[in-house]
Amino acid sequence: MSQIQVEHLVKEYKRKKNPEGLIASAKSMFRPEIETMQAVDNVNFAIEKGEAVGYVGPNGSGKSTTIKMLCGILKPTTGSVRVNGLDPFHDRMKNNKNIGVVFGNRSVLWWDVPVIESFRLFQTLYEIPEKRFKENLEKFTEIMDIAPLLSVPERQLSLGQKMRCNIAAAFLHDPQIVYLDEPTIGLDTESKASIRRCISKINEEEKTTFIITSHDFQDIESLCRRIILINHGKIVLDDNMQSVKQKFNQKKQIQFEMEQNPWHNGEEFICQGVRVMGTTSHSLKLEYDLEQTDSMKIMTAVAKGSEIQDVNISGRDIEEIIRDIIRKDNHIKRSSDVM
Amino acid sequence: MKKMKELVRMTFLTKFAYMKAFWFNVLGTGASIVIYYFLWQFVFQKQNSLNGFTMVQMTTYVILSRILSSQFGGGINEELSQWIYEGKIGVELLRPISLFFTLFAKRMGEFLFFLLFKGVPISILCFLILGGTAPAGVLNFILFVLSIFISIVIMFFIEFMVGICAFYTYGYHGLMFTKSALLSILSGGIVPIFLFPKGLAAVLTYMPFAGMVSVPVNIYLGKYVLAESAKFMMLQIVWALVLCLAAHLFYGHVIKKVVVQGG
C-alpha cells in the first residue's frame, strides 16, 4: 500500500450567498441562500514513500483544501484519505507526530517568545531526544541561516525570516512526510535557492516524502519529479515531470544569427514541420514541431544556405505548459457547461 | 506532565512580553475594589449588619470577589475565537497534543500568573490598607484554595465553549463581552448572591457560576458549615464534569464543520 492513498475524495463547502444591496442583505440575515460548491471533486492519487510531488493549480482550484484534508484538519465530505494506513482526521494526533507542515501564510511558532523557546517546546511536545534535537537544530539552523534569529521573538522578524524559522521548525522531529504550502512566499532568491537545495537533500538522504504547492514554478521544477495538476477541484494531470515536458513541449523555437540571411526578402525558407516566425537581414526565427523534425535537420538546412554565427533554441517551460493545459481545460469545461 | 509544565512556562513568557499592559490591568482591579469598598461603606453607615455580613466581612468579600472576577475579562475564549476567526486553528490542530490540552495548559499558566502577580499581592495590599478578616479557620482556607482551583476547571470549559461559538458568529468581541458580564453577575462577583430576589438567588447558588466567586469566598468567611462547604464543592466537581462532557460534545460536533478560513 502507498504511503498516501487518496480515493474518491470530495469536499463540498456550503456558503452563504452574500447578496448585493442593503435590503437583500437584511433579508439574508434571516433566510440565507445557501450555495454548495465542490472545492475538491472526486480526486484520486497515491504517493509512495520518498516521492516529491508538486501539487499545482490556479487560485481556488482546491489545492489547499486537499492539503488540509491530507493533514486531517478538514473532514472530507465523502471519499477516503489514508496516510501511513491512518485516517488523518480521526487519528489526527497520531498522524501529527509523523508529519511536518509549512503553511506560507501561517506560523507555527509562538508569536511573543524567542524562536528558540518555540523550538524547545517542540522538543518536549514531539518528545525528541536531546541528542537528536541538538543535531537537527544545528543542521537546520545552518541550512536556513537563522542562528542570529533564534534569540529574537517571532513578532520582530520579517516575513522571510519567519518563513525560514518555520521551515526549520517543520523538520525538527524528523517527519516522514512534509507538506509545504507555498513555502517560498516572501523569500529572497538566495534563501529560495538554499531551501530548494536543502529539501532536495533531505528528500534523497532521509527518504522524506514531500508534497509541495507553490505558484513559483521554479520551486516545483527543481524539487519535484512528479506533478499533479488540479483545476476546478478535479485532477487534470498526474504525471512525471519529464514526460510532461516531452508530451506537451512538441513545439520549439530556434533562432539563427548569420552573416547574411538569404531568406530575407527572397525566397521563403521551406522545410517540413517548420514555420517561419520572423526574418531580418541578419537573423531567422523558426518554430518547429518535434514530431516531424528536429533541430539538427533544421540547422543542416540553414547551414547549407548561409554562414551561421549563433544559434538559440528555446522550448516552453513548465509554467507555460501548465498554463496552456489549464486554458484548454477551462475551455472544455465552459463548452460542456453550455451544452 | 512535562508537556504541561513547558506550556505553562510558554504562557508565562508570553505574559512577560505584555507586562506593561498587565500593570494597568492590576491598577484597574485595585480601583474597582476601592470603589466597591466606599459603596458598601455608605450602606453600612445606616446598619451594622446585612444578612449576617459585618462591614469587615463585606470588605473581605469585595476584595476577594473583585479579584476573582477580574479573571472573567481574560481566559482562553478570546484566543480560541481568534484562532478560529483568523484561521490559525488549523496550525493548532496540527500540534501533537490535543486542542484541549494546549488550551488547558494555557489556562493554568494564566491562572498561576494571575495568582502570583495579581491575586496574592493585591489581596495582601488591600487587606493591609482597607482591612479585612483572616479566613475563618485553617480548614476554611485550605478549602477556599481548593475551591478556587476547581473553579478554574469550570471556567475553562465555559470559556472553551464560548470560544468555539466563533465558528458560528465569525466574530468574537460580542461573545467576550457577554461572557465577562454574565459571569460577573451570576457568580456573585458584583454583589453577593443573597441580594438577588429569593427565587433567583436559590437557583444561582446551585449553578456552576456560583463556584467561581460566591462559593470560595463564603467558605473563606465561614458562612458555610463544613457539611455545606463539602456539599457545594461536590457540586462544583459535578458541574466541572458536566461541563467537560458538554465541551467535548460541542467540540466533536463543531470540528467536523471547521472551515479553516483563508489560505
Coordinates of C-alpha atoms in Angstrom, one line a residue:
Chain A
M1 CA 0.0 0.0 0.0
S2 CA 1.2 3.5 -0.8
Q3 CA 2.2 5.9 1.9
I4 CA -0.6 8.3 1.0
Q5 CA -3.7 6.9 -0.6
V6 CA -6.5 9.2 -1.7
E7 CA -9.7 7.7 -3.1
H8 CA -12.7 9.5 -4.5
L9 CA -12.1 12.5 -2.3
V10 CA -14.8 15.1 -2.3
K11 CA -15.1 18.3 -0.2
E12 CA -18.2 20.4 -0.5
Y13 CA -18.4 23.8 1.0
K14 CA -21.7 25.4 1.9
R15 CA -21.5 29.1 1.5
K16 CA -24.0 31.7 2.4
K17 CA -24.6 33.9 -0.6
N18 CA -23.8 37.5 0.1
P19 CA -26.4 39.3 -1.9
E20 CA -25.9 42.8 -3.2
G21 CA -27.9 45.7 -1.8
L22 CA -29.0 46.6 1.7
I23 CA -32.5 45.1 1.6
A24 CA -31.3 41.8 0.2
S25 CA -28.5 41.7 2.8
A26 CA -31.0 42.3 5.6
K27 CA -33.3 39.5 4.2
S28 CA -30.4 37.1 4.0
M29 CA -29.8 37.6 7.8
F30 CA -33.0 35.6 8.4
R31 CA -33.2 33.4 5.4
P32 CA -29.8 33.0 3.9
E33 CA -29.5 31.5 0.5
I34 CA -27.0 28.7 0.7
E35 CA -25.0 27.6 -2.3
T36 CA -22.9 24.5 -2.4
M37 CA -19.6 24.4 -4.2
Q38 CA -17.3 21.4 -4.8
A39 CA -13.9 22.5 -3.8
V40 CA -12.5 19.1 -4.4
D41 CA -14.3 16.8 -6.7
N42 CA -13.5 13.1 -6.9
V43 CA -9.8 13.3 -6.5
N44 CA -7.7 10.1 -6.6
F45 CA -4.0 9.6 -6.3
A46 CA -1.4 7.6 -4.5
I47 CA 2.0 8.7 -3.3
E48 CA 4.9 6.4 -2.4
K49 CA 7.4 6.9 0.4
G50 CA 10.2 9.2 -0.7
E51 CA 8.4 10.9 -3.6
A52 CA 8.5 14.6 -4.1
V53 CA 5.2 15.7 -5.6
G54 CA 4.3 19.1 -6.9
Y55 CA 0.6 19.8 -6.3
V56 CA -0.3 22.7 -8.5
G57 CA -3.3 24.6 -9.9
P58 CA -4.7 28.1 -10.2
N59 CA -6.1 30.1 -7.3
G60 CA -9.1 28.5 -5.8
S61 CA -8.6 25.2 -7.6
G62 CA -8.8 23.1 -4.4
K63 CA -5.0 22.7 -3.6
S64 CA -5.1 23.9 -0.1
T65 CA -8.3 22.2 0.6
T66 CA -6.8 18.9 -0.4
I67 CA -3.7 19.5 1.7
K68 CA -5.8 20.3 4.7
M69 CA -7.7 17.0 4.2
L70 CA -4.4 15.2 3.9
C71 CA -3.2 16.8 7.2
G72 CA -6.5 15.9 8.9
I73 CA -7.8 19.3 9.8
L74 CA -10.7 19.2 7.3
K75 CA -13.1 16.3 7.2
P76 CA -13.8 15.1 3.7
T77 CA -17.4 15.2 2.6
T78 CA -17.0 11.8 1.0
G79 CA -14.1 9.6 -0.1
S80 CA -11.1 8.5 1.9
V81 CA -7.6 9.6 2.8
R82 CA -5.1 7.2 4.2
V83 CA -1.7 8.3 5.4
N84 CA 0.6 5.5 6.6
G85 CA -2.6 3.5 6.9
L86 CA -4.2 6.0 9.3
D87 CA -7.2 8.2 8.7
P88 CA -5.6 11.6 9.4
F89 CA -8.9 13.2 10.5
H90 CA -9.8 10.5 13.1
D91 CA -6.2 9.7 14.2
R92 CA -5.1 13.3 13.9
M93 CA -2.8 13.3 17.0
K94 CA -1.0 10.1 15.9
N95 CA -0.7 11.4 12.3
N96 CA 0.6 14.8 13.5
K97 CA 3.7 13.2 15.0
N98 CA 4.8 11.9 11.6
I99 CA 4.2 15.0 9.5
G100 CA 5.7 18.4 9.2
V101 CA 3.8 21.3 7.8
V102 CA 4.8 24.6 6.5
F103 CA 2.0 27.0 5.5
G104 CA 3.3 30.0 3.7
N105 CA 0.7 32.2 5.3
R106 CA 0.6 30.8 8.8
S107 CA 3.2 30.4 11.5
V108 CA 3.5 27.5 13.9
L109 CA 5.7 29.5 16.3
W110 CA 4.8 31.4 19.4
W111 CA 4.4 35.0 18.5
D112 CA 5.8 36.7 21.6
V113 CA 8.7 34.5 22.6
P114 CA 12.2 34.0 21.2
V115 CA 12.2 31.4 18.3
I116 CA 14.5 29.1 20.3
E117 CA 11.9 28.8 23.0
S118 CA 9.3 27.6 20.5
F119 CA 11.8 25.1 19.2
R120 CA 12.5 23.9 22.7
L121 CA 8.8 23.5 23.3
F122 CA 8.5 21.4 20.1
Q123 CA 11.2 19.2 21.5
T124 CA 9.0 18.5 24.5
L125 CA 5.8 18.1 22.6
Y126 CA 7.2 15.8 20.0
E127 CA 9.3 14.0 22.5
I128 CA 12.5 14.5 20.5
P129 CA 15.6 13.0 22.3
E130 CA 18.1 15.7 23.3
K131 CA 20.9 14.4 21.1
R132 CA 18.7 14.2 18.0
F133 CA 17.3 17.6 18.7
K134 CA 20.7 19.2 19.0
E135 CA 21.8 17.6 15.7
N136 CA 18.7 18.7 13.9
L137 CA 18.8 22.2 15.4
E138 CA 22.3 22.6 14.4
K139 CA 21.7 21.3 10.9
F140 CA 18.6 23.4 10.1
T141 CA 20.0 26.5 11.8
E142 CA 22.8 26.3 9.4
I143 CA 20.8 25.5 6.3
M144 CA 18.2 28.2 6.9
D145 CA 20.9 30.6 8.2
I146 CA 18.8 31.5 11.3
A147 CA 21.5 31.4 14.0
P148 CA 21.2 35.2 14.7
L149 CA 17.4 34.9 14.7
L150 CA 17.0 32.3 17.4
S151 CA 17.0 34.7 20.3
V152 CA 14.5 37.1 18.7
P153 CA 10.8 37.0 19.4
E154 CA 8.9 36.0 16.3
R155 CA 6.9 39.2 16.1
Q156 CA 10.1 41.1 15.4
L157 CA 11.0 39.0 12.4
S158 CA 10.4 39.9 8.8
L159 CA 8.2 37.7 6.6
G160 CA 11.1 35.9 5.0
Q161 CA 12.9 35.4 8.4
K162 CA 9.7 34.0 9.8
M163 CA 9.4 31.6 6.9
R164 CA 12.9 30.3 7.4
C165 CA 12.3 29.7 11.1
N166 CA 9.0 27.9 10.3
I167 CA 10.7 25.7 7.7
A168 CA 13.4 24.7 10.2
A169 CA 10.6 24.0 12.8
A170 CA 8.9 21.6 10.5
F171 CA 11.9 19.3 10.3
L172 CA 13.0 19.2 13.9
H173 CA 11.1 16.0 14.7
D174 CA 12.2 14.0 11.7
P175 CA 8.8 13.9 10.0
Q176 CA 8.2 11.1 7.4
I177 CA 6.0 13.4 5.3
V178 CA 6.3 17.1 4.9
Y179 CA 3.6 19.3 3.4
L180 CA 4.8 22.6 2.0
D181 CA 2.0 25.0 1.1
E182 CA 3.6 28.0 -0.7
P183 CA 6.9 27.6 1.2
T184 CA 8.9 30.3 -0.6
I185 CA 6.5 33.2 -0.2
G186 CA 8.4 36.3 0.7
L187 CA 11.8 34.8 0.4
D188 CA 14.8 36.3 -1.4
T189 CA 16.4 34.4 -4.2
E190 CA 19.3 33.3 -2.0
S191 CA 17.0 31.8 0.6
K192 CA 14.8 30.2 -2.0
A193 CA 17.9 28.5 -3.5
S194 CA 19.1 27.3 -0.2
I195 CA 15.7 25.9 0.8
R196 CA 15.4 24.1 -2.5
R197 CA 18.9 22.6 -2.0
C198 CA 18.0 21.6 1.5
I199 CA 14.7 20.0 0.6
S200 CA 16.3 18.0 -2.3
K201 CA 18.9 16.8 0.1
I202 CA 16.5 15.7 2.8
N203 CA 14.4 14.0 0.2
E204 CA 17.3 12.0 -1.1
E205 CA 19.0 11.2 2.2
E206 CA 16.1 10.6 4.6
K207 CA 13.6 9.4 2.0
T208 CA 11.2 12.0 3.4
T209 CA 8.1 12.4 1.3
F210 CA 7.3 15.9 0.1
I211 CA 4.1 17.4 -1.2
I212 CA 4.6 20.9 -2.4
T213 CA 2.2 23.5 -3.6
S214 CA 3.6 26.7 -5.0
H215 CA 2.9 29.4 -7.5
D216 CA 6.6 29.5 -8.1
F217 CA 7.2 27.0 -10.9
Q218 CA 10.9 27.1 -10.3
D219 CA 10.2 25.6 -6.9
I220 CA 8.1 22.8 -8.4
E221 CA 10.5 22.2 -11.3
S222 CA 13.7 22.0 -9.1
L223 CA 12.1 19.9 -6.4
C224 CA 9.5 17.6 -7.8
R225 CA 9.8 14.6 -10.1
R226 CA 6.1 14.3 -10.3
I227 CA 3.4 16.8 -10.8
I228 CA -0.3 16.7 -10.1
L229 CA -2.4 19.4 -11.6
I230 CA -5.8 20.3 -10.2
N231 CA -8.3 22.6 -11.8
H232 CA -11.9 23.3 -10.5
G233 CA -11.3 20.5 -7.9
K234 CA -10.6 17.9 -10.5
I235 CA -7.2 16.3 -11.4
V236 CA -6.3 17.3 -14.9
L237 CA -2.8 15.8 -15.0
D238 CA -0.8 13.4 -12.9
D239 CA 2.5 12.6 -14.4
N240 CA 6.2 12.5 -14.3
M241 CA 7.7 16.0 -14.7
Q242 CA 10.0 14.9 -17.6
S243 CA 7.3 13.2 -19.6
V244 CA 5.0 16.2 -19.1
K245 CA 7.7 18.4 -20.7
Q246 CA 8.1 16.0 -23.6
K247 CA 4.5 15.4 -24.2
F248 CA 3.4 19.0 -24.1
N249 CA 6.6 20.5 -25.5
Q250 CA 6.2 19.5 -29.1
K251 CA 6.9 22.9 -30.4
K252 CA 10.2 24.6 -30.0
Q253 CA 11.7 27.8 -31.3
I254 CA 15.1 28.2 -32.9
Q255 CA 16.7 31.4 -33.8
F256 CA 19.8 31.9 -36.0
E257 CA 22.1 34.8 -36.2
M258 CA 24.0 34.9 -39.5
E259 CA 26.3 37.0 -41.8
Q260 CA 23.6 37.3 -44.4
N261 CA 20.1 36.0 -44.4
P262 CA 19.4 34.6 -47.9
W263 CA 15.7 34.0 -47.0
H264 CA 15.1 37.7 -46.1
N265 CA 13.3 39.5 -49.0
G266 CA 14.0 36.4 -51.1
E267 CA 12.5 33.0 -51.5
E268 CA 11.0 31.6 -48.4
F269 CA 12.7 29.1 -46.1
I270 CA 11.0 25.8 -46.6
C271 CA 11.5 22.7 -44.5
Q272 CA 8.9 20.1 -43.4
G273 CA 7.3 20.8 -40.0
V274 CA 8.8 24.3 -39.8
R275 CA 7.1 27.7 -39.7
V276 CA 8.9 30.9 -40.1
M277 CA 8.2 33.3 -37.3
G278 CA 10.4 36.2 -38.3
T279 CA 13.3 37.3 -40.5
T280 CA 15.6 40.2 -40.7
S281 CA 18.7 40.6 -42.9
H282 CA 20.8 39.0 -40.2
S283 CA 18.5 36.7 -38.3
L284 CA 15.9 34.0 -38.8
K285 CA 13.4 32.8 -36.3
L286 CA 11.7 29.4 -36.8
E287 CA 9.2 27.3 -34.9
Y288 CA 9.3 23.6 -35.4
D289 CA 7.3 20.5 -34.5
L290 CA 9.3 17.9 -32.7
E291 CA 7.2 15.1 -34.1
Q292 CA 8.1 16.0 -37.7
T293 CA 11.7 17.2 -37.5
D294 CA 14.5 18.0 -35.1
S295 CA 16.9 20.8 -34.5
M296 CA 19.8 19.1 -36.3
K297 CA 17.9 18.8 -39.5
I298 CA 17.0 22.4 -39.5
M299 CA 20.5 23.5 -38.7
T300 CA 21.9 21.5 -41.5
A301 CA 19.4 23.1 -43.9
V302 CA 20.1 26.6 -42.7
A303 CA 23.9 26.0 -42.8
K304 CA 23.7 25.0 -46.5
G305 CA 22.4 28.4 -47.4
S306 CA 24.2 30.7 -45.1
E307 CA 27.0 31.1 -42.6
I308 CA 25.6 30.6 -39.0
Q309 CA 27.1 32.8 -36.3
D310 CA 24.9 31.9 -33.4
V311 CA 22.0 29.6 -32.5
N312 CA 19.5 29.8 -29.8
I313 CA 16.9 27.1 -29.1
S314 CA 14.1 27.6 -26.7
G315 CA 11.2 25.4 -25.6
R316 CA 8.3 26.3 -23.4
D317 CA 9.0 26.0 -19.7
I318 CA 6.8 24.0 -17.3
E319 CA 4.9 27.2 -16.3
E320 CA 3.8 27.9 -19.9
I321 CA 2.9 24.2 -20.4
I322 CA 0.7 24.2 -17.3
R323 CA -0.9 27.5 -18.2
D324 CA -1.8 26.0 -21.6
I325 CA -3.3 22.9 -20.1
I326 CA -5.4 24.9 -17.7
R327 CA -6.6 27.1 -20.5
K328 CA -7.7 24.1 -22.6
D329 CA -9.4 22.5 -19.5
N330 CA -11.3 25.7 -18.8
H331 CA -12.4 25.9 -22.4
I332 CA -13.6 22.3 -22.4
K333 CA -15.5 22.9 -19.1
R334 CA -17.1 26.0 -20.4
S335 CA -18.3 24.5 -23.7
S336 CA -19.6 21.4 -21.9
D337 CA -21.4 23.7 -19.4
V338 CA -23.2 25.4 -22.4
M339 CA -24.4 22.0 -23.7
Chain B
M1 CA 3.2 16.4 32.9
K2 CA 6.4 17.8 31.4
K3 CA 4.5 19.0 28.4
M4 CA 2.1 20.8 30.7
K5 CA 5.0 22.4 32.6
E6 CA 6.6 23.6 29.4
L7 CA 3.3 25.0 28.0
V8 CA 2.7 26.9 31.3
R9 CA 6.2 28.2 31.0
M10 CA 5.5 29.5 27.5
T11 CA 2.4 31.2 28.8
F12 CA 4.5 33.0 31.4
L13 CA 7.0 34.1 28.8
T14 CA 4.1 35.4 26.6
K15 CA 2.7 37.2 29.6
F16 CA 6.0 38.8 30.5
A17 CA 6.0 40.3 27.0
Y18 CA 3.0 42.3 27.9
M19 CA 3.9 43.3 31.4
K20 CA 3.2 46.9 31.0
A21 CA -0.4 46.2 29.9
F22 CA -0.7 43.9 32.8
W23 CA 0.2 46.6 35.3
F24 CA -2.7 48.7 34.0
N25 CA -5.0 45.7 34.4
V26 CA -3.8 45.4 38.1
L27 CA -4.4 49.1 38.6
G28 CA -8.0 48.7 37.2
T29 CA -8.8 45.9 39.6
G30 CA -7.4 47.9 42.5
A31 CA -9.6 50.9 41.5
S32 CA -12.7 48.7 41.3
I33 CA -12.0 47.3 44.8
V34 CA -11.7 50.8 46.2
I35 CA -15.0 52.0 44.5
Y36 CA -16.9 49.0 45.8
Y37 CA -15.4 49.4 49.2
F38 CA -16.8 53.0 49.5
L39 CA -20.1 51.9 48.1
W40 CA -20.5 49.3 50.8
Q41 CA -19.2 51.7 53.5
F42 CA -22.1 54.0 52.6
V43 CA -24.6 51.1 53.0
F44 CA -23.1 50.2 56.4
Q45 CA -23.4 53.7 57.8
K46 CA -27.1 53.0 58.4
Q47 CA -26.8 49.5 59.7
N48 CA -24.3 47.2 61.4
S49 CA -25.0 44.1 59.5
L50 CA -26.6 43.0 56.3
N51 CA -27.9 39.4 56.1
G52 CA -25.3 38.4 58.6
F53 CA -22.4 40.3 56.9
T54 CA -20.5 42.8 59.0
M55 CA -18.6 45.7 57.3
V56 CA -15.3 43.9 57.8
Q57 CA -16.7 40.8 56.2
M58 CA -18.2 42.7 53.4
T59 CA -14.8 44.4 52.8
T60 CA -13.3 40.9 52.6
Y61 CA -16.0 39.9 50.2
V62 CA -15.3 42.9 48.0
I63 CA -11.6 42.3 47.9
L64 CA -11.8 38.6 47.1
S65 CA -14.7 38.8 44.8
R66 CA -13.4 41.6 42.7
I67 CA -10.0 39.9 42.4
L68 CA -11.5 36.6 41.5
S69 CA -14.0 38.1 39.0
S70 CA -11.2 40.1 37.3
Q71 CA -10.3 36.8 35.7
F72 CA -13.5 36.9 33.6
G73 CA -12.1 39.5 31.3
G74 CA -9.3 37.1 30.3
G75 CA -9.4 33.4 29.8
I76 CA -8.8 31.3 26.7
N77 CA -12.0 32.1 24.9
E78 CA -10.6 35.2 23.3
E79 CA -7.6 33.4 21.9
L80 CA -9.6 30.4 20.8
S81 CA -12.1 32.6 19.0
Q82 CA -9.3 34.5 17.4
W83 CA -7.7 31.3 16.1
I84 CA -11.0 30.3 14.6
Y85 CA -11.7 33.7 13.2
E86 CA -8.3 34.1 11.6
G87 CA -7.9 30.5 10.6
K88 CA -4.9 29.8 12.8
I89 CA -6.9 27.0 14.3
G90 CA -5.5 24.8 11.5
V91 CA -2.0 25.2 12.8
E92 CA -3.1 24.4 16.4
L93 CA -4.9 21.3 15.2
L94 CA -1.6 20.1 13.7
R95 CA 0.2 20.0 17.0
P96 CA 1.0 16.6 18.5
I97 CA -1.2 17.4 21.5
S98 CA -4.9 17.9 21.7
L99 CA -6.5 21.3 21.5
F100 CA -8.0 20.8 25.0
F101 CA -4.5 20.1 26.4
T102 CA -2.9 23.1 24.7
L103 CA -5.7 25.4 25.9
F104 CA -5.9 24.0 29.4
A105 CA -2.2 24.4 29.9
K106 CA -2.5 27.9 28.7
R107 CA -5.4 28.5 31.2
M108 CA -3.4 27.0 34.0
G109 CA -0.5 29.2 33.1
E110 CA -2.7 32.2 33.0
F111 CA -4.2 31.3 36.4
L112 CA -0.8 30.8 38.1
F113 CA 0.4 34.1 36.6
F114 CA -2.7 35.7 37.9
L115 CA -2.2 34.3 41.4
L116 CA 1.5 35.3 41.6
F117 CA 1.4 38.8 40.1
K118 CA -2.1 39.9 41.0
G119 CA -4.2 37.7 43.2
V120 CA -1.8 37.3 46.1
P121 CA -0.1 40.7 46.1
I122 CA -3.2 42.8 45.6
S123 CA -5.1 40.8 48.3
I124 CA -2.4 41.4 50.8
L125 CA -2.1 45.0 49.9
C126 CA -5.9 45.6 50.1
F127 CA -6.2 43.7 53.4
L128 CA -3.5 45.9 54.9
I129 CA -5.0 49.1 53.7
L130 CA -8.7 48.6 53.7
G131 CA -8.9 45.9 56.4
G132 CA -10.5 42.6 56.1
T133 CA -10.8 39.4 58.1
A134 CA -8.5 36.5 58.2
P135 CA -10.0 33.2 57.0
A136 CA -12.5 31.7 59.4
G137 CA -10.1 28.8 60.1
V138 CA -7.2 26.8 58.7
L139 CA -9.5 24.3 57.1
N140 CA -11.6 27.1 55.6
F141 CA -8.5 28.5 54.0
I142 CA -7.5 25.1 52.6
L143 CA -11.0 24.5 51.2
F144 CA -11.0 28.1 49.8
V145 CA -7.9 27.5 47.8
L146 CA -9.1 24.0 46.7
S147 CA -12.4 25.5 45.6
I148 CA -10.7 28.2 43.5
F149 CA -8.7 25.5 41.8
I150 CA -11.8 23.6 40.9
S151 CA -13.5 26.8 39.7
I152 CA -10.7 27.2 37.2
V153 CA -11.7 23.9 35.6
I154 CA -15.3 25.1 35.4
M155 CA -14.2 28.4 33.9
F156 CA -12.0 26.7 31.4
F157 CA -14.8 24.6 29.9
I158 CA -17.2 27.5 29.8
E159 CA -14.5 29.6 28.1
F160 CA -13.9 26.8 25.7
M161 CA -17.5 26.6 24.7
V162 CA -17.8 30.4 24.4
G163 CA -14.6 30.4 22.3
I164 CA -15.9 27.9 19.8
C165 CA -19.1 29.9 19.3
A166 CA -16.9 31.9 17.0
F167 CA -17.4 29.0 14.5
Y168 CA -20.9 30.3 14.2
T169 CA -20.5 34.0 14.7
Y170 CA -17.3 34.6 12.8
G171 CA -16.6 37.4 15.4
Y172 CA -15.7 37.4 19.0
H173 CA -15.9 40.8 20.6
G174 CA -19.6 40.4 21.5
L175 CA -19.1 36.9 22.8
M176 CA -16.2 38.1 25.1
F177 CA -18.2 41.0 26.5
T178 CA -21.3 38.9 27.1
K179 CA -19.3 36.2 28.8
S180 CA -17.5 38.5 31.1
A181 CA -20.6 40.5 32.1
L182 CA -22.8 37.4 32.7
L183 CA -20.2 35.6 34.7
S184 CA -19.5 38.7 36.9
I185 CA -23.2 39.0 37.7
L186 CA -24.1 35.3 38.0
S187 CA -21.1 34.3 40.1
G188 CA -21.7 36.9 42.8
G189 CA -18.7 38.9 41.6
I190 CA -20.5 42.2 41.6
V191 CA -22.9 41.8 44.6
P192 CA -23.3 38.8 46.8
I193 CA -25.9 36.4 45.5
F194 CA -28.1 36.9 48.6
L195 CA -29.0 40.3 47.3
F196 CA -30.8 38.8 44.3
P197 CA -34.6 38.0 44.6
K198 CA -35.1 34.9 46.7
G199 CA -36.1 32.5 44.0
L200 CA -33.3 33.6 41.6
A201 CA -30.7 33.5 44.5
A202 CA -31.7 30.0 45.3
V203 CA -31.2 28.9 41.7
L204 CA -27.9 30.8 41.3
T205 CA -26.4 29.1 44.4
Y206 CA -26.7 25.8 42.6
M207 CA -25.4 27.0 39.2
P208 CA -21.8 26.4 38.2
F209 CA -21.1 30.2 38.2
A210 CA -21.5 30.4 42.0
G211 CA -18.5 28.1 42.3
M212 CA -16.2 30.8 40.8
V213 CA -16.7 33.5 43.4
S214 CA -19.6 33.0 45.8
V215 CA -18.7 29.5 47.0
P216 CA -14.9 30.0 47.7
V217 CA -15.5 33.4 49.3
N218 CA -18.3 32.1 51.5
I219 CA -16.1 29.2 52.5
Y220 CA -13.3 31.6 53.4
L221 CA -15.7 33.8 55.5
G222 CA -17.0 30.7 57.3
K223 CA -20.6 31.4 56.0
Y224 CA -21.0 27.7 55.3
V225 CA -20.7 25.0 57.9
L226 CA -18.3 22.2 56.9
A227 CA -21.1 20.0 55.6
E228 CA -22.3 22.8 53.4
S229 CA -18.8 23.5 52.2
A230 CA -18.4 19.9 51.3
K231 CA -21.8 19.9 49.5
F232 CA -21.0 23.0 47.4
M233 CA -17.6 21.7 46.5
M234 CA -19.0 18.4 45.4
L235 CA -21.5 20.3 43.3
Q236 CA -18.5 22.2 41.8
I237 CA -16.9 18.9 40.9
V238 CA -20.2 17.6 39.4
W239 CA -20.5 20.8 37.3
A240 CA -16.9 20.5 36.2
L241 CA -17.6 17.0 34.9
V242 CA -20.9 18.0 33.2
L243 CA -19.3 21.0 31.5
C244 CA -16.3 18.8 30.5
L245 CA -18.7 16.4 28.8
A246 CA -20.7 19.3 27.2
A247 CA -17.5 20.9 25.9
H248 CA -16.3 17.7 24.3
L249 CA -19.7 17.0 22.7
F250 CA -19.8 20.5 21.4
Y251 CA -16.3 20.4 20.1
G252 CA -16.9 17.0 18.5
H253 CA -19.9 18.4 16.7
V254 CA -18.2 21.6 15.5
I255 CA -14.8 20.2 14.5
K256 CA -16.4 18.3 11.6
K257 CA -17.6 21.6 10.1
V258 CA -14.4 23.5 10.6
V259 CA -13.9 25.9 7.8
V260 CA -10.4 26.9 8.2
Q261 CA -10.5 30.4 6.9
G262 CA -8.2 31.7 4.3
G263 CA -5.1 30.1 2.7

